[in-house]
mmCIF file of C-alpha atoms in Angstrom:
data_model
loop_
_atom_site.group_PDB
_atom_site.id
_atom_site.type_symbol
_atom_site.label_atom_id
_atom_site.label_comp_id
_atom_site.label_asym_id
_atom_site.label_seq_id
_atom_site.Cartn_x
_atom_site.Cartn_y
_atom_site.Cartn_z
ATOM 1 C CA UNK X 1 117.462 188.858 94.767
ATOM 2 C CA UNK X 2 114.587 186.159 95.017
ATOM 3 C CA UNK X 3 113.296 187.679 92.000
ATOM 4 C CA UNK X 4 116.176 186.924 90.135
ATOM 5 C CA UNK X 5 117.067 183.573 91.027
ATOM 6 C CA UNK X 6 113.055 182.900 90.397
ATOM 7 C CA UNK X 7 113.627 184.347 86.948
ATOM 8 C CA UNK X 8 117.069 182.598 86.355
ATOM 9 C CA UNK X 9 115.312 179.051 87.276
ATOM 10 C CA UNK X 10 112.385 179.530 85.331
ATOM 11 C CA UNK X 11 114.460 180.442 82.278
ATOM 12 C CA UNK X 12 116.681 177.708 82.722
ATOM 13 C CA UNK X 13 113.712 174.884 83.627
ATOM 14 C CA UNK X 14 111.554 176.251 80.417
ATOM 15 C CA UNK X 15 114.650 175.266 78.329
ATOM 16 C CA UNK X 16 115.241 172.637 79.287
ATOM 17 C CA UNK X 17 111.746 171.305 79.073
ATOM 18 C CA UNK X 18 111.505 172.604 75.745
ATOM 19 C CA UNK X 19 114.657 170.434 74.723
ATOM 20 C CA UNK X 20 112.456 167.449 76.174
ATOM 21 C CA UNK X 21 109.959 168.498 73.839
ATOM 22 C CA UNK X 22 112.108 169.001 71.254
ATOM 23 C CA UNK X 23 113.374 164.974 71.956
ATOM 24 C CA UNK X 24 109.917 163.764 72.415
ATOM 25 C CA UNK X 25 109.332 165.163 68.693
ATOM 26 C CA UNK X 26 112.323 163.845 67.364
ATOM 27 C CA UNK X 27 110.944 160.324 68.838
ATOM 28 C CA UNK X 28 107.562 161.071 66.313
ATOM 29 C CA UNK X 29 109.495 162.430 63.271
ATOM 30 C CA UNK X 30 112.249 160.473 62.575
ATOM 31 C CA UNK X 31 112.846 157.411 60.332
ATOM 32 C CA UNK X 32 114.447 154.960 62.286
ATOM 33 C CA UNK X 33 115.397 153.206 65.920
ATOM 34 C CA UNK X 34 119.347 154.987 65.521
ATOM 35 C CA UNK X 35 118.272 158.455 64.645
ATOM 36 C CA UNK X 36 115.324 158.258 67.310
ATOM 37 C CA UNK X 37 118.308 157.160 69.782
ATOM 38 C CA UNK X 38 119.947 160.357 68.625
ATOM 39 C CA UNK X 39 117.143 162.714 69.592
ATOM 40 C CA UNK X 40 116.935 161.059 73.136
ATOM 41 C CA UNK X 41 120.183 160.632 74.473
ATOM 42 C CA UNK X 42 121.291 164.037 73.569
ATOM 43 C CA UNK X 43 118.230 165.962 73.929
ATOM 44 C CA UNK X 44 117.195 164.915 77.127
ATOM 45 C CA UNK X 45 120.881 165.153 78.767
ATOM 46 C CA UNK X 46 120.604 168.881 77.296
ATOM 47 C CA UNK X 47 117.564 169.026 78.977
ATOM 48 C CA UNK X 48 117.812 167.267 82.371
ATOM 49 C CA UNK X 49 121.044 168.801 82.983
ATOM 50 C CA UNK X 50 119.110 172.931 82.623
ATOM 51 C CA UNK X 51 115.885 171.831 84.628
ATOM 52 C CA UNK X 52 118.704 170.519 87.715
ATOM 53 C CA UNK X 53 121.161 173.722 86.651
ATOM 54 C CA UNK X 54 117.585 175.547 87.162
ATOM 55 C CA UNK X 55 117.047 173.923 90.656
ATOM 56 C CA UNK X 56 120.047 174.891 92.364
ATOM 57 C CA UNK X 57 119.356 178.065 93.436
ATOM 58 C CA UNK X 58 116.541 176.517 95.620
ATOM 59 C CA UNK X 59 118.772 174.130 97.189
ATOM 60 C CA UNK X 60 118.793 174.021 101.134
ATOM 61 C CA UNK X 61 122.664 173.379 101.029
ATOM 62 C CA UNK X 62 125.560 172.011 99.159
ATOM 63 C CA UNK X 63 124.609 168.366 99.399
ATOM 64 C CA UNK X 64 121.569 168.688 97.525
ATOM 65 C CA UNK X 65 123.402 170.598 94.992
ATOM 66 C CA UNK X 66 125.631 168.014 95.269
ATOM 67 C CA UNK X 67 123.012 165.319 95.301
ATOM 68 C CA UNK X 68 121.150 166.618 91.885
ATOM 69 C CA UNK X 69 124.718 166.795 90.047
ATOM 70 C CA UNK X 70 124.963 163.163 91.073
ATOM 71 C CA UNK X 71 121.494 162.211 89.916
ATOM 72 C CA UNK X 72 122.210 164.087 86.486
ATOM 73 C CA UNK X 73 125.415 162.225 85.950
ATOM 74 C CA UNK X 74 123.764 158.440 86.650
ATOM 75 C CA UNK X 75 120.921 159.305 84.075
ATOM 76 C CA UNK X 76 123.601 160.284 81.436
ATOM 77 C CA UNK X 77 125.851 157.414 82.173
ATOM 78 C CA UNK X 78 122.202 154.920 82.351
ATOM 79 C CA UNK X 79 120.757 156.518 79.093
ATOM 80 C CA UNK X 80 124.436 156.418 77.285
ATOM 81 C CA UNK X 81 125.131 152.827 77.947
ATOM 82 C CA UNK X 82 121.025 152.295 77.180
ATOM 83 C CA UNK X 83 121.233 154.119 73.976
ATOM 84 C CA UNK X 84 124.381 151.775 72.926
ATOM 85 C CA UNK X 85 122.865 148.586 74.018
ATOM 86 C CA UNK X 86 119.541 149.395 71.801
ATOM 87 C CA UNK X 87 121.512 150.167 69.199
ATOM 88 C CA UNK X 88 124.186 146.885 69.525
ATOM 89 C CA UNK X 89 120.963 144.665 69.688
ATOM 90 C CA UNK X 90 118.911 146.654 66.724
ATOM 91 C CA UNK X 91 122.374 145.924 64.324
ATOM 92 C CA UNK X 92 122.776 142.319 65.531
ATOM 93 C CA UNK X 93 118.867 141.855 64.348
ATOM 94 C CA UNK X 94 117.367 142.121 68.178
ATOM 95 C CA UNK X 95 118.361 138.068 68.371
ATOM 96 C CA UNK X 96 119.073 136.382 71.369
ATOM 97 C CA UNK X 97 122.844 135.671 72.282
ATOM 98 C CA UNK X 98 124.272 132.944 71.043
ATOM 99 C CA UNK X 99 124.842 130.043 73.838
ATOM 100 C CA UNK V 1 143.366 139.414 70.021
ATOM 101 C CA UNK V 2 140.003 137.772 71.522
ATOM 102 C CA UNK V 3 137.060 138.348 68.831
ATOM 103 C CA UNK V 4 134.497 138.159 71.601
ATOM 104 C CA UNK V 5 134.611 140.808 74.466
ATOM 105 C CA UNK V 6 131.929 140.186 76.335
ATOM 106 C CA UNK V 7 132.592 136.613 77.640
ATOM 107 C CA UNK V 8 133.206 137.188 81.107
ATOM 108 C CA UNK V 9 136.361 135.197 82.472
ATOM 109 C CA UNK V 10 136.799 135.218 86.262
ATOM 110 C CA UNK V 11 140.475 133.210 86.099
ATOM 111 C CA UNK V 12 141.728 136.540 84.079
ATOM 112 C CA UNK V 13 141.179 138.843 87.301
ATOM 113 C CA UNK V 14 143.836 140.770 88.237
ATOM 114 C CA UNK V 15 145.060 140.979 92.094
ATOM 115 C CA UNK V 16 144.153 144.204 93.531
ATOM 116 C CA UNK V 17 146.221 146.513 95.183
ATOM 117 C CA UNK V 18 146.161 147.989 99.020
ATOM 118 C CA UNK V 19 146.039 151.629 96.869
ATOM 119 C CA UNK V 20 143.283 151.108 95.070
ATOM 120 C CA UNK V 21 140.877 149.241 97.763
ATOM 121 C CA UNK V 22 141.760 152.322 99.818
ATOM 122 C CA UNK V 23 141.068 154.721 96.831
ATOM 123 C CA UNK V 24 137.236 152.651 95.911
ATOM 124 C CA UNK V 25 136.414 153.062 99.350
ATOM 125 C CA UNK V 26 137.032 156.089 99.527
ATOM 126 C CA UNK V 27 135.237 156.839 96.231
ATOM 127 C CA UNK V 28 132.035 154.945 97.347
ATOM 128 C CA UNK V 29 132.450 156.655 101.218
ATOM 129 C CA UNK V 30 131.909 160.127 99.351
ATOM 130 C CA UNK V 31 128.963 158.705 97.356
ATOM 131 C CA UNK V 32 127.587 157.341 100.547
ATOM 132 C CA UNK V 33 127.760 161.358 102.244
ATOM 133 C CA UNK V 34 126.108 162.757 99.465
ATOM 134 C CA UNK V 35 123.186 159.937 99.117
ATOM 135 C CA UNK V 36 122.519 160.583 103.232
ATOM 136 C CA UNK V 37 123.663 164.786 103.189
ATOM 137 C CA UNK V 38 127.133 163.355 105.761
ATOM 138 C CA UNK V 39 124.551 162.739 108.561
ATOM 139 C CA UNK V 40 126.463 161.159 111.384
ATOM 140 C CA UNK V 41 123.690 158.257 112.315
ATOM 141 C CA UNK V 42 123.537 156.824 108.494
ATOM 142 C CA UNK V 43 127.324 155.596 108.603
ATOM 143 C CA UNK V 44 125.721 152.016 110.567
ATOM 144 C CA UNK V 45 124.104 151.278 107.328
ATOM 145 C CA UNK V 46 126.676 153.084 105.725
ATOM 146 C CA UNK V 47 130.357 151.269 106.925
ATOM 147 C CA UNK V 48 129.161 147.537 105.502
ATOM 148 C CA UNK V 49 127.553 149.613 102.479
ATOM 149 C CA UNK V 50 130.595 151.079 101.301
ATOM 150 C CA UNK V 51 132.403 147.286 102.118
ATOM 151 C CA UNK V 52 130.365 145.668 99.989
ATOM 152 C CA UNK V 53 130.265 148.288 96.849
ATOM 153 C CA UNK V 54 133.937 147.632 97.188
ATOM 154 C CA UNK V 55 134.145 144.209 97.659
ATOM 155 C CA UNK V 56 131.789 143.888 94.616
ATOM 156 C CA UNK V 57 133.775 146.072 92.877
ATOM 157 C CA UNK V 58 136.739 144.146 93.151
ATOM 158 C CA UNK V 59 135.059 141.049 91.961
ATOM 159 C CA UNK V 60 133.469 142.475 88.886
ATOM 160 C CA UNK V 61 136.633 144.776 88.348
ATOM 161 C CA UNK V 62 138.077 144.786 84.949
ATOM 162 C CA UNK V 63 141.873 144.741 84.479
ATOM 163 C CA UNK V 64 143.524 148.537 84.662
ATOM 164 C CA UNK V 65 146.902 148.677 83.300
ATOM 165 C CA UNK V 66 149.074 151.182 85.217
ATOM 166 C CA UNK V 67 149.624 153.791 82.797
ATOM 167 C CA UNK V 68 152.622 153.283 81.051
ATOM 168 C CA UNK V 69 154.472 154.826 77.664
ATOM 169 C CA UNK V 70 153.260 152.844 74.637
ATOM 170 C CA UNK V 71 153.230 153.365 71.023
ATOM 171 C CA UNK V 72 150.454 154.249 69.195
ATOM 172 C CA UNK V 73 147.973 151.145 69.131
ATOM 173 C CA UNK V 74 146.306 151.648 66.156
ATOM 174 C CA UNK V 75 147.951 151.315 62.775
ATOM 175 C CA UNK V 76 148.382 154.686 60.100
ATOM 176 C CA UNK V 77 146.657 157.849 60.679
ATOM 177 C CA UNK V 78 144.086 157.810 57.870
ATOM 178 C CA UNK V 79 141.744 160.731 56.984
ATOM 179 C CA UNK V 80 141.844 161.649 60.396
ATOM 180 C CA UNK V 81 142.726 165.062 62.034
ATOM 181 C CA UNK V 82 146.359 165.168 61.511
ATOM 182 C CA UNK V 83 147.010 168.441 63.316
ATOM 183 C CA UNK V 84 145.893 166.609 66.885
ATOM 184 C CA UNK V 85 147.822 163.759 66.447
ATOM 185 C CA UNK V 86 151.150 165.954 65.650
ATOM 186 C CA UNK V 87 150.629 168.864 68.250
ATOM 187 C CA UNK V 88 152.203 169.058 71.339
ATOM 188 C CA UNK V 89 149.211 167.615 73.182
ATOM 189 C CA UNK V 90 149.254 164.543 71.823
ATOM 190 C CA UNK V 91 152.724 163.679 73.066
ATOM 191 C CA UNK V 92 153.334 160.499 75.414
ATOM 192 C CA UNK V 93 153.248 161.835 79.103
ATOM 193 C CA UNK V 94 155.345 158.613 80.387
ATOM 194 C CA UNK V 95 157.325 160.786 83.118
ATOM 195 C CA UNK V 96 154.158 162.472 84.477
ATOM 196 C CA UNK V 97 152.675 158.527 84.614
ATOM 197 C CA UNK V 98 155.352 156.893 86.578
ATOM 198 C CA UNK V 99 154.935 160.153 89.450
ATOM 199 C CA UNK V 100 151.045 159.171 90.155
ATOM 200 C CA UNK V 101 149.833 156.062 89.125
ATOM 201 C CA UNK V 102 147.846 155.729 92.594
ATOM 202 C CA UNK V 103 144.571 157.006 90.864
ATOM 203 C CA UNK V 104 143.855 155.813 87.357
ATOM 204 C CA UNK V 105 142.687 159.823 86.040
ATOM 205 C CA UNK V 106 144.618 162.887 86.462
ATOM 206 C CA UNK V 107 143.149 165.097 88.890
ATOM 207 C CA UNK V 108 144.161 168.273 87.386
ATOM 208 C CA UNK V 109 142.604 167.269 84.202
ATOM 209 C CA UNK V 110 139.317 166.673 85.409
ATOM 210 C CA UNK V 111 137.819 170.392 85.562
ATOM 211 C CA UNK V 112 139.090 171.018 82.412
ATOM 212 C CA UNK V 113 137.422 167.738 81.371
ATOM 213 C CA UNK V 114 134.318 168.480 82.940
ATOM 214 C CA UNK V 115 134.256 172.099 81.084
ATOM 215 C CA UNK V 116 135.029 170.098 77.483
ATOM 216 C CA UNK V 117 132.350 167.683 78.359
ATOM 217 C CA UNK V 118 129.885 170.483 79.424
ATOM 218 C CA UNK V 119 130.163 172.942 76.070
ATOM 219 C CA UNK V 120 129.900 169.044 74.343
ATOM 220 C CA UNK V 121 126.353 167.904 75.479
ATOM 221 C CA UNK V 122 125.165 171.661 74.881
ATOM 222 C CA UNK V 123 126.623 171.584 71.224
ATOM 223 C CA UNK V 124 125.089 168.028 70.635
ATOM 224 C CA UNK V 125 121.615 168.718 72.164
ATOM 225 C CA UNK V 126 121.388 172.106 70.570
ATOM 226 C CA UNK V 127 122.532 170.297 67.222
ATOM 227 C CA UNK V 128 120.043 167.730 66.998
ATOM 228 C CA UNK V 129 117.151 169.831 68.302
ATOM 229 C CA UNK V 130 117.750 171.990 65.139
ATOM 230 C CA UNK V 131 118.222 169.248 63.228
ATOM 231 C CA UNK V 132 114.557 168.123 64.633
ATOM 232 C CA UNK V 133 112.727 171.377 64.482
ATOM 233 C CA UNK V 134 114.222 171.849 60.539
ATOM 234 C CA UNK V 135 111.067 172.270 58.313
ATOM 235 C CA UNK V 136 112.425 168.964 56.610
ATOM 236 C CA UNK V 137 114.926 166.834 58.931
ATOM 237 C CA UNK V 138 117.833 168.113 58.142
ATOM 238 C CA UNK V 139 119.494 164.224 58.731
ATOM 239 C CA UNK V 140 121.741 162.520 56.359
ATOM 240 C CA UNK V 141 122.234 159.159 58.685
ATOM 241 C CA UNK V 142 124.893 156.499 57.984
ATOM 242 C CA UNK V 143 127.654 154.579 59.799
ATOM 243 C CA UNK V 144 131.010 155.051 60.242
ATOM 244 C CA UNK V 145 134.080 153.237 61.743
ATOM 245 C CA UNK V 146 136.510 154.338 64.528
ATOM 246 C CA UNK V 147 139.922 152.851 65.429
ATOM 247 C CA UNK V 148 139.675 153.364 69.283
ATOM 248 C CA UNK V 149 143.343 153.834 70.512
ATOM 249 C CA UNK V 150 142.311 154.388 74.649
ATOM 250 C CA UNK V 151 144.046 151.188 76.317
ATOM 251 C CA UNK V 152 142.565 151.169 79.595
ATOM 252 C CA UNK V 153 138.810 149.253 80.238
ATOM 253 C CA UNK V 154 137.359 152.517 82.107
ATOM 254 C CA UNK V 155 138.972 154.984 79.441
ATOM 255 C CA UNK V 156 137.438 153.172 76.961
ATOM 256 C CA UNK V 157 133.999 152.862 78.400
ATOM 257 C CA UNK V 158 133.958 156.660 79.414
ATOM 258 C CA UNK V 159 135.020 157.381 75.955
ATOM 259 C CA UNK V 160 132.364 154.590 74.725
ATOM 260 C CA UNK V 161 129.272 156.210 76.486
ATOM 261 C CA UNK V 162 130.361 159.685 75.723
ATOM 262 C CA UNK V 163 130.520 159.576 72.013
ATOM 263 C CA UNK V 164 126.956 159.176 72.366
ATOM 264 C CA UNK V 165 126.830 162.858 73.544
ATOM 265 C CA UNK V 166 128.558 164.657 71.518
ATOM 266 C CA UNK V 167 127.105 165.987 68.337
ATOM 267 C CA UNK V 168 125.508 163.985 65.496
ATOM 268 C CA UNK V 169 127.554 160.340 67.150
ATOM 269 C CA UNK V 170 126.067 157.415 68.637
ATOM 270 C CA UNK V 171 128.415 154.372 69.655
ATOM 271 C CA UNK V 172 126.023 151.688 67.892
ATOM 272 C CA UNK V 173 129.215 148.614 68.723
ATOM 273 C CA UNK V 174 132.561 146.963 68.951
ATOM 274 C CA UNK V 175 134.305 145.245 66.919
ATOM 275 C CA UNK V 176 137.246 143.246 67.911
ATOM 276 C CA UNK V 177 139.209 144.677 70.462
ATOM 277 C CA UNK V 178 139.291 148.854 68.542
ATOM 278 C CA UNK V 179 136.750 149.255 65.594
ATOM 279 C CA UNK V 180 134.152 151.148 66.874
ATOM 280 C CA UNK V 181 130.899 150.991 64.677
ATOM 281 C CA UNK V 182 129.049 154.589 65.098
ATOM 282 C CA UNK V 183 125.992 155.459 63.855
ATOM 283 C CA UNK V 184 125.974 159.683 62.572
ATOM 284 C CA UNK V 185 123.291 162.014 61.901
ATOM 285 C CA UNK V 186 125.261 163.697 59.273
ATOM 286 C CA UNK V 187 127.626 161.971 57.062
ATOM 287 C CA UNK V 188 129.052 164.834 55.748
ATOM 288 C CA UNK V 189 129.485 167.040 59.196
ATOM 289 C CA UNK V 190 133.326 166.279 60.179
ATOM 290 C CA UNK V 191 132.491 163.456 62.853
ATOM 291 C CA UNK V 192 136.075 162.298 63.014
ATOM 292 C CA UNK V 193 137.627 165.674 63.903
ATOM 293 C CA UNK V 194 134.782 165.595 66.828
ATOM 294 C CA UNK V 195 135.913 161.762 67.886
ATOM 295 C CA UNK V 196 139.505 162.386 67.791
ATOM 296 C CA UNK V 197 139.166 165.650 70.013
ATOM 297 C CA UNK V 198 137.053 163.091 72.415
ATOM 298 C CA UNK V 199 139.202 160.868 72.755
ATOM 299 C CA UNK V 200 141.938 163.208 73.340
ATOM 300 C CA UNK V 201 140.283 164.683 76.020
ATOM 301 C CA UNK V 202 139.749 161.192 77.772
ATOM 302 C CA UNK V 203 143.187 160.230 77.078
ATOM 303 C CA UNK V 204 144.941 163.433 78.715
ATOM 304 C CA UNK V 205 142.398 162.433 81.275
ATOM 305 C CA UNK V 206 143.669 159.144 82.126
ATOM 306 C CA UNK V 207 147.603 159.745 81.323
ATOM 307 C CA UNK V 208 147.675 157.889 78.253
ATOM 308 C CA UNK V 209 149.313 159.497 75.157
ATOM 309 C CA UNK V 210 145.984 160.636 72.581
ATOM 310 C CA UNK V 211 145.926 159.771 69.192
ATOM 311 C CA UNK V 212 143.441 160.406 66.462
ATOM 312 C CA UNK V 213 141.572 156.924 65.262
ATOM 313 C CA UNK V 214 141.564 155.822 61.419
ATOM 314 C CA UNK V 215 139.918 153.694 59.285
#
């Protein structure tokens, strides 16, 4: 049983770090600051979301489960809203706002 | 309609009701168990805590509409998926809105929400990791625009940071008070089939009738 749920993590965590890998390299290879954007916010969800899928089976009880889910959702919700704001700012030519 | 969203008027707040403080603190009491694992000694810190986070919630809240039956917001259906906007689905759910309006979503639609949203960030990181790891980037980037038809503020914003998730999208800005400017990976992958499916899913979610966005 422990040797599963050892192999089950480490499958899941490898994944997922390769997706952050796979984002990081996106970062290096692609043209601009929208398609880079792309290769974060969607990469490293896919990612984040395996390594704490991967972690669960190690969790004491329910409310770290619980606790990791919750963690997973603010870093979507920050890198989301992040991803849009970069984006707003790069179209409006990264100015100030107007007063 | 106001051109500028983001101007933030206090005079337009609306009065809060008893339901909904109850509901926030409520919300923010559960938040509160799972930050300290529901230990017993944490709730001194805890009681003014979850007070303030809804105190401060009510002063920055945004004005949510109970859900009622309206027409379709947007104007013409476009290019967009037809078959959503005509099946069943898509229907107004006005009945079902005046027997729980106590909590903005609708709690049976949220696993099935959850699942949608699940298989979505899977598809859209597996997507643009291929796209990535493609001998030659396998992009064809461009922008595209989205009549948003979701009515109420935390609908929209859900909808708003999601898009970014899903395959090939990225919610790049507003417009007015319903264009939504997104940036694709792929022009010629069917992004508007993916939107309107999105935005279905949010809408069942929050009792409002779906539609597919245009032009």
């Amino acid at each position: 049983m422990i040797w599963f749920s050892l192999a089950f993590s480490a499958a899941l965590i490898a994944a997922g770090l390769a997706f952050f890998a796979a984002g990081t390299l996106g970062l290096l290879r692609l043209p601009d600051i929208f398609t880079r954007l792309h290769a974060l916010t969607k990469a490293d969800n896919l990612g984040l979301g395996l390594i704490i899928l991967g972690l669960t089976p190690w969790a004491p009880n329910l409310w770290y489960v619980l606790e990791l889910a919750l963690i997973w959702l603010l870093v979507l919700l920050g890198g989301a809203t992040g991803a849009h704001l970069i984006a707003r700012r790069a179209l409006h030519g990264d100015g100030e706002d107007p007063q | 309609m106001p051109r500028d969203q983001r101007r933030f008027k206090p005079e337009t707040r609306p009065e809060t009701s008893a339901q909904q403080l109850l509901t926030r603190s409520l919300l923010f009491a559960a938040l509160w168990m799972v930050l300290t694992r529901a230990d017993p000694a944490s709730w001194v810190i805890g009681v003014p805590a979850v007070l303030a986070a809804t105190w401060a919630s009510v002063r920055l809240g945004f004005k949510a509409p109970r859900p009622t039956a309206r027409g379709p917001a947007g104007s013409g259906l476009g290019l967009a998926s037809l078959d959503l906007a005509t099946s069943t689905l898509a229907r107004p759910r006005a009945r079902q809105a005046r027997l729980a309006s106590w909590l903005a979503i609708d709690v049976r639609r949220l696993l099935p929400f959850v699942l949608f949203f699940v298989v979505a960030s899977a598809r859209g990181g597996l997507d643009v990791a291929g796209r990535i790891l493609a001998r030659t980037l396998d992009i064809a980037p461009g922008f595209i625009t989205y009549r948003i038809r979701l009515r109420h503020p935390g609908a929209r914003i859900l909808f708003i940071d999601l898009i970014s998730l899903l395959p090939g999208t990225l919610s790049a800005d507003i417009e007015g008070s319903d264009r939504l400017v997104i940036h694709v990976l792929d022009v010629g992958s069917d992004n508007f089939r993916e939107l309107a499916q999105l935005e279905l899913q949010v809408a069942l979610l929050f009792r409002e009738p779906g539609g597919a966005g245009a032009y």
